[in-house]
mmCIF file of C-alpha atoms in Angstrom:
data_model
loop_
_atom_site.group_PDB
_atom_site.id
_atom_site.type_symbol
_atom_site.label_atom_id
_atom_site.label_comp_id
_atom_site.label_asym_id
_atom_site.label_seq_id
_atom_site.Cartn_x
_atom_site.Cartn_y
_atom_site.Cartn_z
ATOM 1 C CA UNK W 1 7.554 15.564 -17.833
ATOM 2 C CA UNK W 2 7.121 12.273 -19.597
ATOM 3 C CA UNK W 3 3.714 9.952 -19.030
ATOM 4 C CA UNK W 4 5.333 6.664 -18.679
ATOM 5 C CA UNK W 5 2.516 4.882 -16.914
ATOM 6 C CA UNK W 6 -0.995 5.219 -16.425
ATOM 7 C CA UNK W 7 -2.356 3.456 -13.310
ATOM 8 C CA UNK W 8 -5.770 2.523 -11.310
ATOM 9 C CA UNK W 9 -5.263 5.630 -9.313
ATOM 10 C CA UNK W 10 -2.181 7.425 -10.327
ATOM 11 C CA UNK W 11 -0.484 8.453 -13.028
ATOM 12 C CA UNK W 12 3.388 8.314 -13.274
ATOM 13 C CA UNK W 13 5.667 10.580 -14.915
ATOM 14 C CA UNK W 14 9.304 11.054 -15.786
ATOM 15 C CA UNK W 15 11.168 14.116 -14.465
ATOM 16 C CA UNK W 16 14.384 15.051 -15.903
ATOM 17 C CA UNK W 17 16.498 14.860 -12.824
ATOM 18 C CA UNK W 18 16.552 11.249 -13.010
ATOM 19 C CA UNK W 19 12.984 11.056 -10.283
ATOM 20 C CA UNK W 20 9.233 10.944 -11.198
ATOM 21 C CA UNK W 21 6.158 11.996 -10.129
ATOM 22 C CA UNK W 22 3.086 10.771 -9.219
ATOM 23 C CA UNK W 23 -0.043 12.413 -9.937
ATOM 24 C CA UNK W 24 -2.612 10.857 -7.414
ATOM 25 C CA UNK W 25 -6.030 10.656 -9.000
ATOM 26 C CA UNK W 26 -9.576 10.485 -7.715
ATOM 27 C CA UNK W 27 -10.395 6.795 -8.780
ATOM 28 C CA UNK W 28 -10.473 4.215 -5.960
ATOM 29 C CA UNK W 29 -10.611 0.971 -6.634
ATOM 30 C CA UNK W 30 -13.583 -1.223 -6.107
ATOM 31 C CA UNK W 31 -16.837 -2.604 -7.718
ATOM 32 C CA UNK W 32 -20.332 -2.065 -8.768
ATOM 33 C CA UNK W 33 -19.576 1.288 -7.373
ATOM 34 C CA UNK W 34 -18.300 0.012 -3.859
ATOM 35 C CA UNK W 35 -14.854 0.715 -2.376
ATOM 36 C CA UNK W 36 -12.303 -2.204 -1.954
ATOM 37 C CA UNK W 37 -8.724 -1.850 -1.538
ATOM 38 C CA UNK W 38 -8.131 -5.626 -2.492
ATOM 39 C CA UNK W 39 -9.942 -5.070 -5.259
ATOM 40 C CA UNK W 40 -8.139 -5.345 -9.342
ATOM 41 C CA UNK W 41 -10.578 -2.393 -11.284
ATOM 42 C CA UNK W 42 -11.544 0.875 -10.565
ATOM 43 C CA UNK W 43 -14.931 1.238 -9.211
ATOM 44 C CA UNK W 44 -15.905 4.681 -8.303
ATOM 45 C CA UNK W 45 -15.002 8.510 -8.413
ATOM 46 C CA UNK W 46 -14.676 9.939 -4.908
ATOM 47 C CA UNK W 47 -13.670 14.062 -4.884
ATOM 48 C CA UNK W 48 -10.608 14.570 -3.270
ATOM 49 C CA UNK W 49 -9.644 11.599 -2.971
ATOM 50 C CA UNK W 50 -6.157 12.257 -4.646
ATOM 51 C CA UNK W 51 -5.586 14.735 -2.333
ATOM 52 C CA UNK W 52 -6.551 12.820 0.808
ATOM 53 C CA UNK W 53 -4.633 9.838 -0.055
ATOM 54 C CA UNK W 54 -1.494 11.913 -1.042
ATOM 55 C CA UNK W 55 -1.919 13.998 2.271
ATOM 56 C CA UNK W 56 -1.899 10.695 4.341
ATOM 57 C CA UNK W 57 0.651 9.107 2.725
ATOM 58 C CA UNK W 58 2.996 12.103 2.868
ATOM 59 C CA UNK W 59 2.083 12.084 6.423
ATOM 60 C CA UNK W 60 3.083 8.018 7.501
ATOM 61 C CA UNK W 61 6.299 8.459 4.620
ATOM 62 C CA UNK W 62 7.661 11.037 7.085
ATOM 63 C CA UNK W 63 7.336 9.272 9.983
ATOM 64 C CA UNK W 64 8.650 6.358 8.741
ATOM 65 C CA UNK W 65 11.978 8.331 7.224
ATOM 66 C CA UNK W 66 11.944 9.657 11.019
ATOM 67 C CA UNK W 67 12.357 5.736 12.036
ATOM 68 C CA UNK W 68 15.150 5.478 9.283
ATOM 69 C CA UNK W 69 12.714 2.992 7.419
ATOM 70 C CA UNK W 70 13.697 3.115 3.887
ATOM 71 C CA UNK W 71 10.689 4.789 1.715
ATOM 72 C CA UNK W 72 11.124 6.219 -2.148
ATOM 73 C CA UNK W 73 9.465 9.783 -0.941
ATOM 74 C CA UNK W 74 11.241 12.622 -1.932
ATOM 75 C CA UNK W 75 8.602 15.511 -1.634
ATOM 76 C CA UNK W 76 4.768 16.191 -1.847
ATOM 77 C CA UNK W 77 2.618 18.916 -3.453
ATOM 78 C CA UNK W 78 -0.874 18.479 -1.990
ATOM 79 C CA UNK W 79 -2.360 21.248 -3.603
ATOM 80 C CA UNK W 80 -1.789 19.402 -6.888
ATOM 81 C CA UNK W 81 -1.866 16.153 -5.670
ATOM 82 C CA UNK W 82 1.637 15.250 -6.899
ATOM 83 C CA UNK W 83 4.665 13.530 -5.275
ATOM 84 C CA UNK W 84 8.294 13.035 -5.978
ATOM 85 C CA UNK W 85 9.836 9.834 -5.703
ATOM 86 C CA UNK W 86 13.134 8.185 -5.934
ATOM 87 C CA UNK W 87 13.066 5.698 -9.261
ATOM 88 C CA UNK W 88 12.664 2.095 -7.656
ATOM 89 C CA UNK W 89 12.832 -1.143 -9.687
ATOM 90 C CA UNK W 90 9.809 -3.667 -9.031
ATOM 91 C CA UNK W 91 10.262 -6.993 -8.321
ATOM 92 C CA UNK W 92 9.135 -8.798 -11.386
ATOM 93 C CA UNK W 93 6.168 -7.366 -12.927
ATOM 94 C CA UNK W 94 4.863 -6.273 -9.514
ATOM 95 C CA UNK W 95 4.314 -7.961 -5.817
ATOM 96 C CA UNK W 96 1.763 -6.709 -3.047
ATOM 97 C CA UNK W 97 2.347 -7.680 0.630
ATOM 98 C CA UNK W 98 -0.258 -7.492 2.723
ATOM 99 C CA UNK W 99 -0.067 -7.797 6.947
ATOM 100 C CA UNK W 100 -3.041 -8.858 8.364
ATOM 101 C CA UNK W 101 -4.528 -8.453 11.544
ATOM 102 C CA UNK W 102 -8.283 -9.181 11.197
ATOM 103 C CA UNK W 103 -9.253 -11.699 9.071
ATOM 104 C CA UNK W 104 -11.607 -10.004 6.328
ATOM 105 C CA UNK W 105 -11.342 -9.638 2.582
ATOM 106 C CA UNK W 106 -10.269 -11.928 0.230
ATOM 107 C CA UNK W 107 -8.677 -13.648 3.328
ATOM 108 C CA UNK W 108 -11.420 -14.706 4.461
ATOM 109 C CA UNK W 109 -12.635 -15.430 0.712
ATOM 110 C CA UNK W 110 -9.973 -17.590 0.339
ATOM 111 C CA UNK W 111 -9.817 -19.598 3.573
ATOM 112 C CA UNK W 112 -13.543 -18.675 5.014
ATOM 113 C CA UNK W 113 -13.690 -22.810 5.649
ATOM 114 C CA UNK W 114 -11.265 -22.352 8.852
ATOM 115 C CA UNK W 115 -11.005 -18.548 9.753
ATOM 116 C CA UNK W 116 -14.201 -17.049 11.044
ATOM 117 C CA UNK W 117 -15.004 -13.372 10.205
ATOM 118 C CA UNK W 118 -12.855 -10.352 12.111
ATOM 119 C CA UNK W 119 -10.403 -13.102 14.005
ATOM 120 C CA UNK W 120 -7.447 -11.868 14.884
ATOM 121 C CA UNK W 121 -3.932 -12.834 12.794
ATOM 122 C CA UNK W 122 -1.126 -11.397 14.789
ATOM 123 C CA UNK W 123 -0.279 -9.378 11.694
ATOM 124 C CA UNK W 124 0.514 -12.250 8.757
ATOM 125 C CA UNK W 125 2.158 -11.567 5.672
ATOM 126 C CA UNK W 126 1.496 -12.642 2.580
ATOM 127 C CA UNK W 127 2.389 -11.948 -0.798
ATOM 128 C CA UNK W 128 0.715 -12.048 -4.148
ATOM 129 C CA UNK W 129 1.389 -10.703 -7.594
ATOM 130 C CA UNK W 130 0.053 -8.033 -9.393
ATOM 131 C CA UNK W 131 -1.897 -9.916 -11.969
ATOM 132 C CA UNK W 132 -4.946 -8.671 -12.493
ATOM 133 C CA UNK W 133 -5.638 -11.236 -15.512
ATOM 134 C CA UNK W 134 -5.447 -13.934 -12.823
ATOM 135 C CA UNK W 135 -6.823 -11.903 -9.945
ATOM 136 C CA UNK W 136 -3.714 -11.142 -8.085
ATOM 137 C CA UNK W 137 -2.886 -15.042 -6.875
ATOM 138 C CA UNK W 138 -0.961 -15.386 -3.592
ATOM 139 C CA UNK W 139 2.831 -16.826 -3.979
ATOM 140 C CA UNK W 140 4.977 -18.609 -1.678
ATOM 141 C CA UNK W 141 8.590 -17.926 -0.505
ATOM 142 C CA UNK W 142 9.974 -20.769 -2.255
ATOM 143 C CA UNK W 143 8.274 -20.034 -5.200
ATOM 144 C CA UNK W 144 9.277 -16.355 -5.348
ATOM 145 C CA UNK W 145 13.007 -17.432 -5.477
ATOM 146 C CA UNK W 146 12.483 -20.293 -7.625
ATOM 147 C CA UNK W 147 10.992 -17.964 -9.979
ATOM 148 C CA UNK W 148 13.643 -15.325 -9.446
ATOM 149 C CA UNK W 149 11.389 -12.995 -8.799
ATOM 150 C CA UNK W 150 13.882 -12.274 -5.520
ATOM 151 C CA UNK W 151 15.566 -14.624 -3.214
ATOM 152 C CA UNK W 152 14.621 -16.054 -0.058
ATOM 153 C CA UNK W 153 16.979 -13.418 1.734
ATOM 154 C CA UNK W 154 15.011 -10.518 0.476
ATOM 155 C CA UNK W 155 11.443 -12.229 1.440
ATOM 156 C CA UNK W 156 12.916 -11.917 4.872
ATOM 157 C CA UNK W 157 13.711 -8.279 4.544
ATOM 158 C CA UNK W 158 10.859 -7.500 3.038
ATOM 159 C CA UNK W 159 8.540 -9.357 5.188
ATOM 160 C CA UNK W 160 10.293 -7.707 8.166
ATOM 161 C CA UNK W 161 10.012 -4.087 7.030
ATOM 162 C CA UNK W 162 5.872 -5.075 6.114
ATOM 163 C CA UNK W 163 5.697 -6.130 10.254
ATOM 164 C CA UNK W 164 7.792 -2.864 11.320
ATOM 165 C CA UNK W 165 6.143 -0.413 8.221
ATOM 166 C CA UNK W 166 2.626 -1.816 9.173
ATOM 167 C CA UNK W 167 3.133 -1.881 13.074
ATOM 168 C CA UNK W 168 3.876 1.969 12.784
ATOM 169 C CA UNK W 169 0.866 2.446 10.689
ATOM 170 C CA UNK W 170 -1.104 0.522 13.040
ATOM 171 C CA UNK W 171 0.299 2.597 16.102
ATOM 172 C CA UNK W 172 -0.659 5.709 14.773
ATOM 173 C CA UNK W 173 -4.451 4.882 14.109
ATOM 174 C CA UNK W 174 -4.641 3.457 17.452
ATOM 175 C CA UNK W 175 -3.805 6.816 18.927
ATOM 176 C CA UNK W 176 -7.447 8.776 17.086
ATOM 177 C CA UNK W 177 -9.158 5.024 18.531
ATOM 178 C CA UNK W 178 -8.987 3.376 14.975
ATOM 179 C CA UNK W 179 -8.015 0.008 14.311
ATOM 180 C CA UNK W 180 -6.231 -1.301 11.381
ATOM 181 C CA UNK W 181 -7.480 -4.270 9.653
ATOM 182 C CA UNK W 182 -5.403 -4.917 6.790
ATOM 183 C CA UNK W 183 -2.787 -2.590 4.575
ATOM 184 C CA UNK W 184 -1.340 -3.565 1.916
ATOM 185 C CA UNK W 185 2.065 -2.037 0.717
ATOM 186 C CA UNK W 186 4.737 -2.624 -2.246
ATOM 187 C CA UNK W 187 8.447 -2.384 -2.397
ATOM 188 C CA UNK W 188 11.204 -2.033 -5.047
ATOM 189 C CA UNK W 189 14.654 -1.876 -5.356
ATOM 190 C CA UNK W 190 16.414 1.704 -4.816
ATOM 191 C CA UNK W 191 20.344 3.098 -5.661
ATOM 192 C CA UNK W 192 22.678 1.561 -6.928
ATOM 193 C CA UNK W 193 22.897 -1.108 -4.085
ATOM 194 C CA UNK W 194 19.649 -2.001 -4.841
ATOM 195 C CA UNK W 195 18.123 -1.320 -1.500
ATOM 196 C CA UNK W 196 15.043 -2.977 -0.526
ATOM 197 C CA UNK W 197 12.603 0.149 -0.300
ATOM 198 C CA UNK W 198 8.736 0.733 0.355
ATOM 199 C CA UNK W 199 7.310 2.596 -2.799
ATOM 200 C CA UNK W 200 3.735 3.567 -4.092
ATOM 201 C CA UNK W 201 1.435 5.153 -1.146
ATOM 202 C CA UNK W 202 -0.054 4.555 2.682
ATOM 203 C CA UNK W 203 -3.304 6.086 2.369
ATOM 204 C CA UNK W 204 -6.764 5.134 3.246
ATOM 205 C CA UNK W 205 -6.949 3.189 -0.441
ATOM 206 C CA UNK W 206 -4.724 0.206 0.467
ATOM 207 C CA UNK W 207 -5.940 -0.525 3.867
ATOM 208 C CA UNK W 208 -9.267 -1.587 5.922
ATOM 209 C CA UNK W 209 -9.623 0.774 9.147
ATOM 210 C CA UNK W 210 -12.498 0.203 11.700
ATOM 211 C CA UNK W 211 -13.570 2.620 14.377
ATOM 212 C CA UNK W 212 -15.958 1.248 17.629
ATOM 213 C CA UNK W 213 -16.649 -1.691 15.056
ATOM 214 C CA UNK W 214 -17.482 0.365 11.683
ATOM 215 C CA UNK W 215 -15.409 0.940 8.649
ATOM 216 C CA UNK W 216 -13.774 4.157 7.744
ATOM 217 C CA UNK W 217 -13.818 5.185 3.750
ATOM 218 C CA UNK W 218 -10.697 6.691 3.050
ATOM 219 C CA UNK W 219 -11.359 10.370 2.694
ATOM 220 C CA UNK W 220 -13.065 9.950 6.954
ATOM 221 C CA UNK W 221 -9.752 8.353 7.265
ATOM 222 C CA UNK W 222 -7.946 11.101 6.055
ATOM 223 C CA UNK W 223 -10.172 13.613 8.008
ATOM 224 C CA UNK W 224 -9.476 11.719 11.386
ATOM 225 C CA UNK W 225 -5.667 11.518 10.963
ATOM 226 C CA UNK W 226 -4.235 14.452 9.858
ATOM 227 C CA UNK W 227 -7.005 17.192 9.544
ATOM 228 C CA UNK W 228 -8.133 16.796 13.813
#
């Protein structure tokens, strides 16, 4: 194996069948020793959190392959918190999409003028880069393809696998009584036809889950999803 990228919370590596793996770590991002998903730095050490978040994203991957929803998983070792993946090429330097459904985070940040705390959104998308210099700014459609970061085609492929992707998700909490907030997810091109394909993780890191009105941290998440 080859380190080829060191990340907030994993580690990525080149195998030599063409695939790589990704070694989940037990950093979550976050600050002054809070969690925060949304968040750009790494603020806290939880134990086992690799593990969890691998176990739970191994766990939605499969059900989405099950729903022939395009995902880069190829297989998981939980016991050393590793997965294989398909190589996927990012758009530009890196997007995030993010589907709403309660308005919290830097959402409500951002547009706390109009939106009022927990409202509902009807799951909206949105889009920013991954620019942590310039704290991850939200981007348009238009300016995506203007920038040719990808066309205004594959914004509507994209954004319609984040509704179907996160509407899965969202199911699947809502059958252990949780409800889900916010995920956010990432997607690359895969194969030679350049397939539009959700890559990284699902895990209790990149989303905000609420149960009877209180928030989950992602290794409770884990616990209630696939260990019950």
């Amino acid at each position: 194996m080859e380190l080829i990228y060191q990340g907030k919370t994993k580690d990525v590596y080149s195998l030599k069948d063409g695939n790589y793996l990704l070694k989940f770590k037990d950093d979550v991002t976050g600050e002054d020793g809070v969690f925060d998903p949304g968040a750009n730095t790494v603020g806290l050490q939880m134990e086992g959190a690799g593990q969890a978040g691998l176990r739970l994203t191994k766990y939605f991957f499969e059900i989405l392959q099950a729903n022939d929803l395009p995902t880069h998983y190829v297989d998981a070792d939980i016991d050393k918190a590793e997965m294989i993946v398909q190589p996927a090429k990012m758009f530009g330097k890196g997007l995030e999409v993010i589907c709403r459904y309660r308005a919290v985070g830097s959402f409500l940040r951002r547009y706390g003028m109009y939106a009022e705390e927990g409202q509902s959104l009807d799951g909206f998308v949105e889009v920013t880069l991954k620019d942590d210099d310039r704290q991850d700014p939200p981007i348009s459609a238009d300016a995506l393809d203007m920038l040719g970061i990808l066309s205004l085609e594959e914004y509507e492929e994209m954004k319609d696998l984040t509704i179907k992707i996160s509407g899965i998700v969202k199911d699947e909490l809502a059958k252990k009584g949780i409800e889900l907030f916010d995920i956010k997810l990432e997607f690359g091109r895969t194969g030679k036809d350049k397939k539009i394909t959700l890559i990284d993780e699902i895990s209790g890191g990149n989303m905000r889950a609420y149960k009877d009105g209180v928030y989950i941290e992602p290794l409770e998440l884990e616990r209630l999803i696939v260990s019950e």
